[in-house]
Coordinates of N, CA and C and ligand atoms in Angstrom, one line a residue:
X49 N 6.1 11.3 11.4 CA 5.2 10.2 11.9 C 3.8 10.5 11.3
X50 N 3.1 9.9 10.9 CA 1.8 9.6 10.4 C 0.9 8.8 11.4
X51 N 0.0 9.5 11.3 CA -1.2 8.9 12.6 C -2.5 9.1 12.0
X52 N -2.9 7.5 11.9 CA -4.1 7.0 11.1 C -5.3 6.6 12.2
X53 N -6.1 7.2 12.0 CA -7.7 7.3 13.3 C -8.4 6.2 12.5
X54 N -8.7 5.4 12.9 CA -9.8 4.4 12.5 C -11.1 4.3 13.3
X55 N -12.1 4.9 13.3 CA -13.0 5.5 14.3 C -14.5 4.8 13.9
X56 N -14.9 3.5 14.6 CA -15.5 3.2 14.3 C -16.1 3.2 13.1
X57 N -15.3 2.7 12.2 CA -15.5 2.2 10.8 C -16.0 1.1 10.5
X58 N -17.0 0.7 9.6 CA -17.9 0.1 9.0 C -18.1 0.3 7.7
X59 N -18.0 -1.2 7.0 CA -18.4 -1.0 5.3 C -19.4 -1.7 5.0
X60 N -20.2 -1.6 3.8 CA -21.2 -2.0 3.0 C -20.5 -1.9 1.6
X61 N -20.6 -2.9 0.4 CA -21.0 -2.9 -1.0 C -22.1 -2.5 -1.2
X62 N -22.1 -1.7 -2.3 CA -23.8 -1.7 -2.9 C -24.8 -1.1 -1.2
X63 N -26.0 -1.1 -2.0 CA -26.7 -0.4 -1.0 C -28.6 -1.1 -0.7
X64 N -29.1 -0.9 0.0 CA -30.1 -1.1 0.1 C -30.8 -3.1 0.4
X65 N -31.3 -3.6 0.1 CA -31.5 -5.3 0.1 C -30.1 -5.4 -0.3
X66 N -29.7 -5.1 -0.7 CA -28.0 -5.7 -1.8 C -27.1 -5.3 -1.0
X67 N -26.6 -4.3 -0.1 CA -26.1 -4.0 0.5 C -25.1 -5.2 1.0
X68 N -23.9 -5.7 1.3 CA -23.0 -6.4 1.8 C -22.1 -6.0 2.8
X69 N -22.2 -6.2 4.0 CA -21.5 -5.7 4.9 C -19.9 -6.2 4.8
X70 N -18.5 -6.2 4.6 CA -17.4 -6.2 5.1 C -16.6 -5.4 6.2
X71 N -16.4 -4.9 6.4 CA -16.1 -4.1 7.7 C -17.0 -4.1 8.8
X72 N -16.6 -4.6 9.9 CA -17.5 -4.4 10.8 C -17.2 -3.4 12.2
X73 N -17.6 -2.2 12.2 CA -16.9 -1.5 13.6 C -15.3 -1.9 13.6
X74 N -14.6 -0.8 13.3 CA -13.4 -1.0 13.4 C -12.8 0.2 14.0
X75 N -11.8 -0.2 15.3 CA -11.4 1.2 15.7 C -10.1 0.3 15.9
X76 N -9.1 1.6 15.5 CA -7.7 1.6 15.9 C -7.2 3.5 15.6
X77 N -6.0 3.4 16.7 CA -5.7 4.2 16.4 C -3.7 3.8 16.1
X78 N -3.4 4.2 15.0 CA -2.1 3.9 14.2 C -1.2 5.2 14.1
X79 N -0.1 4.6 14.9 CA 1.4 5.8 14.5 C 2.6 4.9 14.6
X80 N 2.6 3.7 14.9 CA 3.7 2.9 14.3 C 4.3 3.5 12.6
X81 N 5.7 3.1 12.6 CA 5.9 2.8 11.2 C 6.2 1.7 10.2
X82 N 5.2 0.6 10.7 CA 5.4 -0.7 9.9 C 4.0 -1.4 10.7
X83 N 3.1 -1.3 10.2 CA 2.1 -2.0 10.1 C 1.6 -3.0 8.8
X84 N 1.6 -4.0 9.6 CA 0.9 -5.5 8.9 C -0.7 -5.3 9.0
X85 N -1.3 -6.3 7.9 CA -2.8 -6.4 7.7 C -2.8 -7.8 7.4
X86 N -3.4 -8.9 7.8 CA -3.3 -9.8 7.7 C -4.8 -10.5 8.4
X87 N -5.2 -11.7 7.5 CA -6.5 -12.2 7.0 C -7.3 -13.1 6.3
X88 N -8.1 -14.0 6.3 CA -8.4 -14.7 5.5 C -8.7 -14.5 4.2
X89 N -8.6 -14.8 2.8 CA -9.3 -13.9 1.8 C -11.1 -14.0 1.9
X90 N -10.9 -12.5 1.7 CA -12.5 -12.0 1.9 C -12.4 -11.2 2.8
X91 N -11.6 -11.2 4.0 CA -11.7 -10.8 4.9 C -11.9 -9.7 5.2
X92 N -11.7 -8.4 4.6 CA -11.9 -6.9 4.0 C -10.2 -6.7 4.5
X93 N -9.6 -7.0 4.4 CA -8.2 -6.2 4.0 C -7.8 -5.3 3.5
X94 N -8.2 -5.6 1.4 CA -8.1 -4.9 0.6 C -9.0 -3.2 0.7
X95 N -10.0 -3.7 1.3 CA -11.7 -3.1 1.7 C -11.1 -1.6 2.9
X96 N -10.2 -2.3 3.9 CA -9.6 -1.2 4.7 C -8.4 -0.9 4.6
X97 N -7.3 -1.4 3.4 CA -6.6 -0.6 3.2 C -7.0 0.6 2.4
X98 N -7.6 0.3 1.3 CA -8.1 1.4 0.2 C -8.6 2.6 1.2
X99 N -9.3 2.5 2.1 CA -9.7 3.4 2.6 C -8.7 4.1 3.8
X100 N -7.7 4.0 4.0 CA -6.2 4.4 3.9 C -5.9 5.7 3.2
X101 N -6.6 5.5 1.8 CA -6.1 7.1 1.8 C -7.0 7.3 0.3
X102 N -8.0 7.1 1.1 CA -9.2 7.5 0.3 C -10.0 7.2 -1.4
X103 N -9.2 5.9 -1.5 CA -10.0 5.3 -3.1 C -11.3 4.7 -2.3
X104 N -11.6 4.7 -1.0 CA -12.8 4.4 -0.7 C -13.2 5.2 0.9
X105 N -14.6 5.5 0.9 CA -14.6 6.0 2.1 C -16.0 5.1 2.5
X106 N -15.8 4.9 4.3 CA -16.4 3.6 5.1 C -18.0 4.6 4.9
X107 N -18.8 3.3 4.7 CA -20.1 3.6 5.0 C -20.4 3.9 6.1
X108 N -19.2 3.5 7.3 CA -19.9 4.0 9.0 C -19.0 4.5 9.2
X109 N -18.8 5.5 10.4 CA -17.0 5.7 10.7 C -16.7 7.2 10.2
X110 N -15.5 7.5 10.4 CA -14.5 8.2 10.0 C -12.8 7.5 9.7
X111 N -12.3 7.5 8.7 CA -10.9 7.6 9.4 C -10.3 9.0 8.9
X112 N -9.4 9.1 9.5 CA -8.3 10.3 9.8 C -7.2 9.9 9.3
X113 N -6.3 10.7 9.0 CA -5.1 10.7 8.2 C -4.6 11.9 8.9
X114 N -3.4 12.1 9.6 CA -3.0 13.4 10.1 C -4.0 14.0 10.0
X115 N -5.6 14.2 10.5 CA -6.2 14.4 11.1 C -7.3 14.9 9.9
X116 N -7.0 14.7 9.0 CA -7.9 14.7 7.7 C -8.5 13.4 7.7
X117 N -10.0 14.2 7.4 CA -11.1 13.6 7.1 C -11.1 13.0 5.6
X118 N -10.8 11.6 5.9 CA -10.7 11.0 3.9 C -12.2 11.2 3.6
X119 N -13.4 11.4 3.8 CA -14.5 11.4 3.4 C -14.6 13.0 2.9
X120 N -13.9 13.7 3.6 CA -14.1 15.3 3.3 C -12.7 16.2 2.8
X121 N -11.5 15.3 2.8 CA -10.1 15.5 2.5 C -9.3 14.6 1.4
X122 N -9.9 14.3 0.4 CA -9.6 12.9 -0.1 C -8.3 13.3 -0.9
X123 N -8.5 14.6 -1.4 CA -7.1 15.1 -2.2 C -6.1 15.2 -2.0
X124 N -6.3 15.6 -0.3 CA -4.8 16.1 0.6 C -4.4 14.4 1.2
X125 N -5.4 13.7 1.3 CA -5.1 12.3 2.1 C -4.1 11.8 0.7
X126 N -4.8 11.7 0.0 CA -4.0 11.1 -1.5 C -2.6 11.8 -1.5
X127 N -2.5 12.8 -1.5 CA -1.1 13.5 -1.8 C -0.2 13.0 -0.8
X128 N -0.6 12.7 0.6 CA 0.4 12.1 1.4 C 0.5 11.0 1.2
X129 N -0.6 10.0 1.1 CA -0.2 8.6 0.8 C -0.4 8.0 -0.7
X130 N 0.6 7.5 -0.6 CA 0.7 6.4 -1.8 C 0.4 5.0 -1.3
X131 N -0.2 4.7 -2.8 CA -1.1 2.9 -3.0 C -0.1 2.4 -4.1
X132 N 0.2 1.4 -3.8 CA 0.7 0.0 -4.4 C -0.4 -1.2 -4.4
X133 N -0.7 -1.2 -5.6 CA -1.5 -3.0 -5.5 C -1.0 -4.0 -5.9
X134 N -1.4 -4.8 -6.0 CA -0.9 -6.1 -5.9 C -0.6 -6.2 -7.6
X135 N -1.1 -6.2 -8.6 CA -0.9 -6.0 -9.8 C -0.1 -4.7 -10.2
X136 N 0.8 -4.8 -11.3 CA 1.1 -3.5 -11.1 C 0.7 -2.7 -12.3
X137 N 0.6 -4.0 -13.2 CA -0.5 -3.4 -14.4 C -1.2 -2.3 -14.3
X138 N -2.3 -2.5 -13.1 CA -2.9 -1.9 -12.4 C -3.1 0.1 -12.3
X139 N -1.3 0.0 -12.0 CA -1.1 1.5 -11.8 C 0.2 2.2 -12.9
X140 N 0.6 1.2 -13.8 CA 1.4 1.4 -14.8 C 0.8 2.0 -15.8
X141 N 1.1 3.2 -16.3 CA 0.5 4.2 -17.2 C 1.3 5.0 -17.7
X142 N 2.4 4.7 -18.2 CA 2.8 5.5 -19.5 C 3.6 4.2 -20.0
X143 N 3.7 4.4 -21.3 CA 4.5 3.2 -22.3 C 6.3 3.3 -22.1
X144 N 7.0 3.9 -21.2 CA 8.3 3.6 -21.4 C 8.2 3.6 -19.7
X145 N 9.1 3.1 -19.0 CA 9.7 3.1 -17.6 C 10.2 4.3 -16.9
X146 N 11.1 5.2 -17.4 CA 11.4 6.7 -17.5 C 10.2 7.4 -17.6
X147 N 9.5 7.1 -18.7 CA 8.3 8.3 -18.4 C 6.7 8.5 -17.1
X148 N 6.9 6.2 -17.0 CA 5.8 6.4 -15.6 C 6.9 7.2 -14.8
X149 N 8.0 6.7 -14.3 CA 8.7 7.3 -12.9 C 8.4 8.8 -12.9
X150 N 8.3 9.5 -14.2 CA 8.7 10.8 -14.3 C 7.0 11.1 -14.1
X151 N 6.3 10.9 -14.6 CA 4.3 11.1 -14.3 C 4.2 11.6 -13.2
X152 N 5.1 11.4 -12.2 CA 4.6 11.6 -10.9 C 4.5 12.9 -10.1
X153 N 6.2 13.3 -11.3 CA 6.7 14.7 -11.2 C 5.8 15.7 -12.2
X154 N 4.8 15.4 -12.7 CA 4.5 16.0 -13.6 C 3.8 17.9 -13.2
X155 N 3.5 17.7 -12.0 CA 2.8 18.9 -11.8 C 3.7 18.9 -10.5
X156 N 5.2 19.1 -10.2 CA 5.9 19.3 -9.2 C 6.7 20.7 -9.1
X157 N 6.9 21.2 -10.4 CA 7.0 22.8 -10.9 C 8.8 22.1 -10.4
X158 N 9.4 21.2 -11.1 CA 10.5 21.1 -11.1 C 10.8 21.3 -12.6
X159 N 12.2 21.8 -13.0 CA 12.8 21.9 -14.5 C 12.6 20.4 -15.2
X160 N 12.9 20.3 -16.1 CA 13.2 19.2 -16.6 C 14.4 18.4 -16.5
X161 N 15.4 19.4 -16.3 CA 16.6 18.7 -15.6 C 16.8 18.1 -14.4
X162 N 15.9 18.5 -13.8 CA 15.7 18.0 -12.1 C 14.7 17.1 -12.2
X163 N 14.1 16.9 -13.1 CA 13.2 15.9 -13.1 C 13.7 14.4 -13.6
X164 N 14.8 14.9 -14.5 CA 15.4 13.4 -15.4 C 16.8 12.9 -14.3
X165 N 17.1 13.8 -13.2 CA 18.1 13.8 -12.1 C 17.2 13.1 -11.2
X166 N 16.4 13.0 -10.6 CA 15.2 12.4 -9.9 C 14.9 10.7 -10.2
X167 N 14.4 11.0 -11.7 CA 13.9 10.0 -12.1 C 15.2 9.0 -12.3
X168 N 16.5 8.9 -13.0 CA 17.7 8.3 -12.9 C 18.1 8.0 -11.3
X169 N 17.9 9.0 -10.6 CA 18.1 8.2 -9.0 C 16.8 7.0 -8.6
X170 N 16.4 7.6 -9.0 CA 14.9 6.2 -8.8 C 14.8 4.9 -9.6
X171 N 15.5 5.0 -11.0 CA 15.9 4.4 -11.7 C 16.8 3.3 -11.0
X172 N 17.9 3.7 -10.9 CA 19.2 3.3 -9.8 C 18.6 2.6 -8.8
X173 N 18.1 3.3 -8.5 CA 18.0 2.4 -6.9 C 17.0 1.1 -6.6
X174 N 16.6 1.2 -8.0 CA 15.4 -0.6 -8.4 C 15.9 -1.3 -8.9
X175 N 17.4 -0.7 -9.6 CA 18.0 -1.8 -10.8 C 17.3 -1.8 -11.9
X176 N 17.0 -0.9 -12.0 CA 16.1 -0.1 -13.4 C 17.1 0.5 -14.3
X177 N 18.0 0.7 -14.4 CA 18.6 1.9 -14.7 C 18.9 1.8 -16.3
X178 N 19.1 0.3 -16.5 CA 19.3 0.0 -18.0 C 17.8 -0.4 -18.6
X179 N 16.7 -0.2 -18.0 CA 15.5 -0.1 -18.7 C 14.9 0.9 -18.8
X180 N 15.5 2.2 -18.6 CA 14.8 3.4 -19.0 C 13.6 3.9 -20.2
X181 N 14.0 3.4 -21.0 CA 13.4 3.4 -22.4 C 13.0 2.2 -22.6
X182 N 12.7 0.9 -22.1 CA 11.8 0.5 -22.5 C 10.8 -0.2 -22.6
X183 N 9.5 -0.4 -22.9 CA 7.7 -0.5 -22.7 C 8.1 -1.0 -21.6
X184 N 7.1 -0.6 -20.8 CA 6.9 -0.9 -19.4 C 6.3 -2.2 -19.2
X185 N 5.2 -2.3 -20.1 CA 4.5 -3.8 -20.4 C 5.6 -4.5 -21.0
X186 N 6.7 -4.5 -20.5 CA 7.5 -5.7 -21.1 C 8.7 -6.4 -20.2
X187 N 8.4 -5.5 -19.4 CA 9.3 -6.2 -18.0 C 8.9 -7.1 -17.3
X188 N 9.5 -7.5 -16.8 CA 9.0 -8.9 -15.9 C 8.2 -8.5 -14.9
X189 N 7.2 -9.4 -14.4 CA 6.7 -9.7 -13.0 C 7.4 -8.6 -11.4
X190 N 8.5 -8.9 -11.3 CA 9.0 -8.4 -10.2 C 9.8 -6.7 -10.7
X191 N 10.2 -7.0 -11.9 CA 10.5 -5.8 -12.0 C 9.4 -4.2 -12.2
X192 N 8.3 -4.8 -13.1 CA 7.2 -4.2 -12.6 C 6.9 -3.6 -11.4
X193 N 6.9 -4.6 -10.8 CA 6.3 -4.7 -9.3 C 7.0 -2.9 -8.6
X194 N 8.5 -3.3 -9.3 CA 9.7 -2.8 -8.5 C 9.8 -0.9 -9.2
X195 N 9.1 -1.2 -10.0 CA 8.9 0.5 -11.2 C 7.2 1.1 -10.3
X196 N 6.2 -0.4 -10.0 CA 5.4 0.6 -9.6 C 5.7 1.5 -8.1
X197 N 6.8 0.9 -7.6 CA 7.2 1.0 -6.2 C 8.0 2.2 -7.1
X198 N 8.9 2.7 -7.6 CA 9.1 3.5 -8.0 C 8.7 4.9 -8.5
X199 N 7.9 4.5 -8.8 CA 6.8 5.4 -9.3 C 5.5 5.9 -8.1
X200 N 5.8 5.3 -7.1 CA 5.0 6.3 -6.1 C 6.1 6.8 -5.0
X201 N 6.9 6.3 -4.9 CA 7.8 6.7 -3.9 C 8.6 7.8 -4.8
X202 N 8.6 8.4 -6.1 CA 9.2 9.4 -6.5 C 8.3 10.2 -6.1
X203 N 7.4 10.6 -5.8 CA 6.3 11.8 -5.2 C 5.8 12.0 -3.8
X204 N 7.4 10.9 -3.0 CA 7.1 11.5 -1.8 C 6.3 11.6 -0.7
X205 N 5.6 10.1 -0.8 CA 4.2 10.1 0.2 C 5.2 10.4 1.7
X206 N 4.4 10.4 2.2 CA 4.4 10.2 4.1 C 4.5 8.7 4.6
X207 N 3.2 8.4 3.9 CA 2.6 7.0 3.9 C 2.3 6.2 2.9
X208 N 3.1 4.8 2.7 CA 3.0 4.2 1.5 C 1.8 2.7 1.9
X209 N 1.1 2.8 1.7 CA 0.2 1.5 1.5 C 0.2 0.6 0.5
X210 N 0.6 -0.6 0.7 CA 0.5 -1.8 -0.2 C 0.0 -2.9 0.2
X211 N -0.9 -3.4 -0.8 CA -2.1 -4.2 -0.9 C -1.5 -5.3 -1.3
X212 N -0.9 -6.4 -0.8 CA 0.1 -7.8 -1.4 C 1.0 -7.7 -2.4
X213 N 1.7 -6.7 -2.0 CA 2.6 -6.3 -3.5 C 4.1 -7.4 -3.8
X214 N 3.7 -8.5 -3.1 CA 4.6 -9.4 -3.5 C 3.7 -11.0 -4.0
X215 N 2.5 -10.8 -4.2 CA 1.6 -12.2 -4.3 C 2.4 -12.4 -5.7
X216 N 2.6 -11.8 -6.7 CA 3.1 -11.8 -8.2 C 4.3 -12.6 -8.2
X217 N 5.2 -12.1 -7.1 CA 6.5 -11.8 -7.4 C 7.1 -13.5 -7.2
X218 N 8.5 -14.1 -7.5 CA 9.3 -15.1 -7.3 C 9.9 -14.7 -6.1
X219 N 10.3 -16.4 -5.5 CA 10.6 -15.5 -4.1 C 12.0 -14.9 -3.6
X220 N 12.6 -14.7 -5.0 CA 14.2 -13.7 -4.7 C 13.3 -12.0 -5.0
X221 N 12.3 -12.3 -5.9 CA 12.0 -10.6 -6.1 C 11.0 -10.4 -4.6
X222 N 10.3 -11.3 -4.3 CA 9.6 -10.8 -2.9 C 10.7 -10.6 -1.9
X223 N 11.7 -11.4 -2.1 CA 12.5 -10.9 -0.7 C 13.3 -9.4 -1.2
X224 N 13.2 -9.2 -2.2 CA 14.0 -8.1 -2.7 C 13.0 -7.1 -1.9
X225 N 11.6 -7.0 -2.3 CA 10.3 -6.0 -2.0 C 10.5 -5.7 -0.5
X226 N 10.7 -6.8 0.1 CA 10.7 -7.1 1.7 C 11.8 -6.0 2.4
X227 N 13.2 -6.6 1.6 CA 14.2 -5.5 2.0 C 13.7 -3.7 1.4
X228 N 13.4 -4.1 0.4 CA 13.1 -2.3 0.1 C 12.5 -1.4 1.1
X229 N 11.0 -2.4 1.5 CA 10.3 -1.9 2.6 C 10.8 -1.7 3.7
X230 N 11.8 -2.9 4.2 CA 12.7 -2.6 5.5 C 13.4 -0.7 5.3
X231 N 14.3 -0.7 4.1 CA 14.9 0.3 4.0 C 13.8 1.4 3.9
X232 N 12.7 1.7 3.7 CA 11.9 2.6 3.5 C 12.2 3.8 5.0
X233 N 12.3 4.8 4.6 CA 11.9 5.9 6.1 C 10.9 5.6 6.4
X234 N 10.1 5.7 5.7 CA 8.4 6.3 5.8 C 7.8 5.4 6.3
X235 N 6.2 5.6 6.7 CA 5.1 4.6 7.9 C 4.7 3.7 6.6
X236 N 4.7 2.5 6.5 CA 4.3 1.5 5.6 C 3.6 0.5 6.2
X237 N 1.7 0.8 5.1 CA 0.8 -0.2 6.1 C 0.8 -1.1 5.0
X238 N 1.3 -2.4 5.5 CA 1.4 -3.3 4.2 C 0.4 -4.9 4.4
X239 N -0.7 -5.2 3.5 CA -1.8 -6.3 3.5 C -0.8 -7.2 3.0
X240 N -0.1 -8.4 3.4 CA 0.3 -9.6 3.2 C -0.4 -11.1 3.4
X241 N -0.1 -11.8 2.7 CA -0.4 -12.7 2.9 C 1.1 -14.0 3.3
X242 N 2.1 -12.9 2.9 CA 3.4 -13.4 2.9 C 4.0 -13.3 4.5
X243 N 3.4 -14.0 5.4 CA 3.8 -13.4 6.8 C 4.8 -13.3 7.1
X244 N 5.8 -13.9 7.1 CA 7.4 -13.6 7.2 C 8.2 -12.1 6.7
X245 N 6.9 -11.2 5.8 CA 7.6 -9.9 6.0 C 7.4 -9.0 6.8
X246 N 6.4 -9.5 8.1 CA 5.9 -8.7 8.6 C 6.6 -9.3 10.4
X247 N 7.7 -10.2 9.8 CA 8.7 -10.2 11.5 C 9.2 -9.0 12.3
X248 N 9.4 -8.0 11.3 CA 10.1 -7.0 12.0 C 9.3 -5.9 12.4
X249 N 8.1 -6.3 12.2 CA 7.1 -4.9 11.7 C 6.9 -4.4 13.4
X250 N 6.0 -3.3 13.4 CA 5.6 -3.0 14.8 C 4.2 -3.4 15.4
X251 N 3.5 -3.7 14.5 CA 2.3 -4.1 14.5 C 1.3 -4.9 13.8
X252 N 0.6 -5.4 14.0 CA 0.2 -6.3 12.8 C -1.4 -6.4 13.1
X253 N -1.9 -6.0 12.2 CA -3.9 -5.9 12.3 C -4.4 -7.7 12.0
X254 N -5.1 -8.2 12.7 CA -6.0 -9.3 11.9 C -6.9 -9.3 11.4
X255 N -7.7 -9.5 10.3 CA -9.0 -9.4 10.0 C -9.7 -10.7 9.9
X256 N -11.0 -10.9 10.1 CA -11.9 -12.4 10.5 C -13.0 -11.4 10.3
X257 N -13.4 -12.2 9.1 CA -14.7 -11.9 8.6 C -14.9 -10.3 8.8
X258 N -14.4 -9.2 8.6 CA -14.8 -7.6 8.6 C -14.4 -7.3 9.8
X259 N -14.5 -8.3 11.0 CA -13.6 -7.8 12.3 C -12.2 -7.5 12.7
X260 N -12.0 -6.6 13.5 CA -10.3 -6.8 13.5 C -10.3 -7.6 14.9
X261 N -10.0 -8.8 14.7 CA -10.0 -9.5 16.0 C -8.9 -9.5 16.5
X262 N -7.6 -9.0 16.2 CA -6.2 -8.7 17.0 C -5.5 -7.7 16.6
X263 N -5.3 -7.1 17.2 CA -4.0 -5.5 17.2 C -3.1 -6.1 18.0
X264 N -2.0 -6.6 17.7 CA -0.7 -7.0 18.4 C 0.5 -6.5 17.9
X265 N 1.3 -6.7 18.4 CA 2.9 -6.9 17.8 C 3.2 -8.4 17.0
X266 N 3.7 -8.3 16.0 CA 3.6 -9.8 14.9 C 3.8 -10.8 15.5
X267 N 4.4 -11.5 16.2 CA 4.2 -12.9 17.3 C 2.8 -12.7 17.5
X268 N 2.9 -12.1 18.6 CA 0.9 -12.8 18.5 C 0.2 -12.6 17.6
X269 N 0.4 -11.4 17.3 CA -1.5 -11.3 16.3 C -1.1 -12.2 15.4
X270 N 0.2 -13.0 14.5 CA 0.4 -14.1 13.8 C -0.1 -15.1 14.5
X271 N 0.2 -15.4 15.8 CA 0.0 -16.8 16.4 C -1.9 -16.9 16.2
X272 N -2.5 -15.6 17.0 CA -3.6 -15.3 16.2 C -4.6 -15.9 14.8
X273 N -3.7 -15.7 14.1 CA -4.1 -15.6 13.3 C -4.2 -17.1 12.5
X274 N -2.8 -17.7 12.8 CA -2.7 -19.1 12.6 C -3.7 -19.9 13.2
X275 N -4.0 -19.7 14.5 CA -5.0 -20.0 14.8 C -6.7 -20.2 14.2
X276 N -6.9 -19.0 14.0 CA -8.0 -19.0 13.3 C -8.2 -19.7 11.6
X277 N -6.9 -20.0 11.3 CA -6.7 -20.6 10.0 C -6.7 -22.0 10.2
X278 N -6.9 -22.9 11.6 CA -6.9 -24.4 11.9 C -8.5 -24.7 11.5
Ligands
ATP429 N1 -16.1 -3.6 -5.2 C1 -16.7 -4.5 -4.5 N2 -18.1 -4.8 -4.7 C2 -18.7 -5.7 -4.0 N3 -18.1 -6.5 -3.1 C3 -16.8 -6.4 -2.9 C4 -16.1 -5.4 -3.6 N4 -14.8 -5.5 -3.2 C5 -14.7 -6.4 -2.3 N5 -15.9 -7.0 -2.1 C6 -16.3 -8.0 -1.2 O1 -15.9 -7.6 0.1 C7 -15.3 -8.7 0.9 C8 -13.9 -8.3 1.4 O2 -13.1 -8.1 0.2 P1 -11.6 -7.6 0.3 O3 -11.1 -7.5 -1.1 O4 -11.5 -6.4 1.2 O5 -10.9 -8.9 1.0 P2 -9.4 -9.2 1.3 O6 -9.2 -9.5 2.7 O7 -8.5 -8.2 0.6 O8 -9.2 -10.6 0.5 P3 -8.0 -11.2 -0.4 O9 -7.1 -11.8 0.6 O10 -8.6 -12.3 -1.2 O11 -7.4 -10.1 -1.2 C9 -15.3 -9.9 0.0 O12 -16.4 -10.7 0.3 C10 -15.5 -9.3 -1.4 O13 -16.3 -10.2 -2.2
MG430 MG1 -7.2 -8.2 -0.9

């Protein structure tokens, strides 16, 4: 279990007259394993997942990560959680499919045998298996999507965060993403805009304007949230 402190958190862009506030006071304390983020765009979503596990740390606040400080723990917070964004371009970095999956293993002090045994199971289990070898920039939309999910889940986070990682997708590959997530062990805080993946979930954050105006179970804080969308 993973347990995320949100302790009166607060953000700003930029600083000084320029300064932009998004986050406004935000406290929750998270150990579900299926957390929704859900929000108007603008609404700092993206702004408080990143800070999840540390590509951003709050101008006010603390959060905690198993009890690491992402402001003063950013390395160890990263090593347990993995980020998915919404693009997968984004986090795609090496030129063949086999070699991102394998990146991840790169400093895991496994053989190379155990590494290419690894990466072929991760392969497999995306329906990757016959694109091993080739450019990554040449797969489609969903299968992307489905290599960068691959490619962080071969290193094992705790905690997987994804930032709309089905806005790209067609809606047989989002429902495909939907089910992956279902099957995941691991605590998954996932930003949608797709609300229907977030039926089964345990919890579901709202965000309105930097505020979190609902911590519910998905029925309300959706009803919530529909609401504030009239
Ligand atoms: N790097 C940045 N510099 C300055 N302002 C930013 C930056 N990133 C986001 N913002 C601003 O912060 C606010 C919240 O953005 P954020 O990306 O967190 O929203 P979001 O809820 O994820 O929206 P969306 O649904 O469109 O993805 C927006 O007004 C945005 O313009
Ligand atoms: Mg966003």
């Amino acid at each position: 279990m993973v347990h995320i402190e949100i302790d009166h958190v607060s953000h700003s862009y930029g600083q000084g007259p320029l300064a932009r506030p998004v986050l406004n006071d935000v406290c929750a304390d998270l150990t579900e394993r299926r957390i929704g983020v859900v929000g108007h765009n603008g609404s700092g979503k993206s702004t408080f997942v990143r800070m999840l596990n540390a590509l951003l740390v709050p101008s006010q606040g603390v959060v905690r990560v198993n009890g690491m400080d992402t402001a003063k723990q950013a390395g160890k917070v990263r090593k347990l959680a993995g980020f998915l964004f919404t693009d997968p371009d984004n986090q795609i970095i090496m030129p063949t499919v086999r070699e991102d999956v394998a990146f991840g293993l790169r400093r895991s002090g496994l053989t190379k045998q155990q590494v290419n045994e690894r990466v072929d199971q991760a392969l497999t289990r995306f329906g990757l298996e016959s694109h091993g070898d080739h450019p990554a920039h040449l797969l489609s939309g969903g299968q992307k999507q489905l290599l960068a999910l691959a490619s962080v889940l071969i290193t094992e986070p705790e905690l997987i965060i994804m930032d709309e990682p089905t806005t790209l997708l067609d809606l047989r590959n989002a429902r495909m993403i939907g089910r992956v997530i279902a099957d995941l062990p691991q605590t998954v805080v996932l930003a949608t805009h797709h609300l229907d993946l977030l039926d089964e979930f345990d919890r579901v954050l709202v965000f309105d304007g930097g505020r979190l105006v609902a911590d519910a179970p998905p029925a309300r804080a959706l009803d919530c949230y529909r609401g504030l969308m009239v």
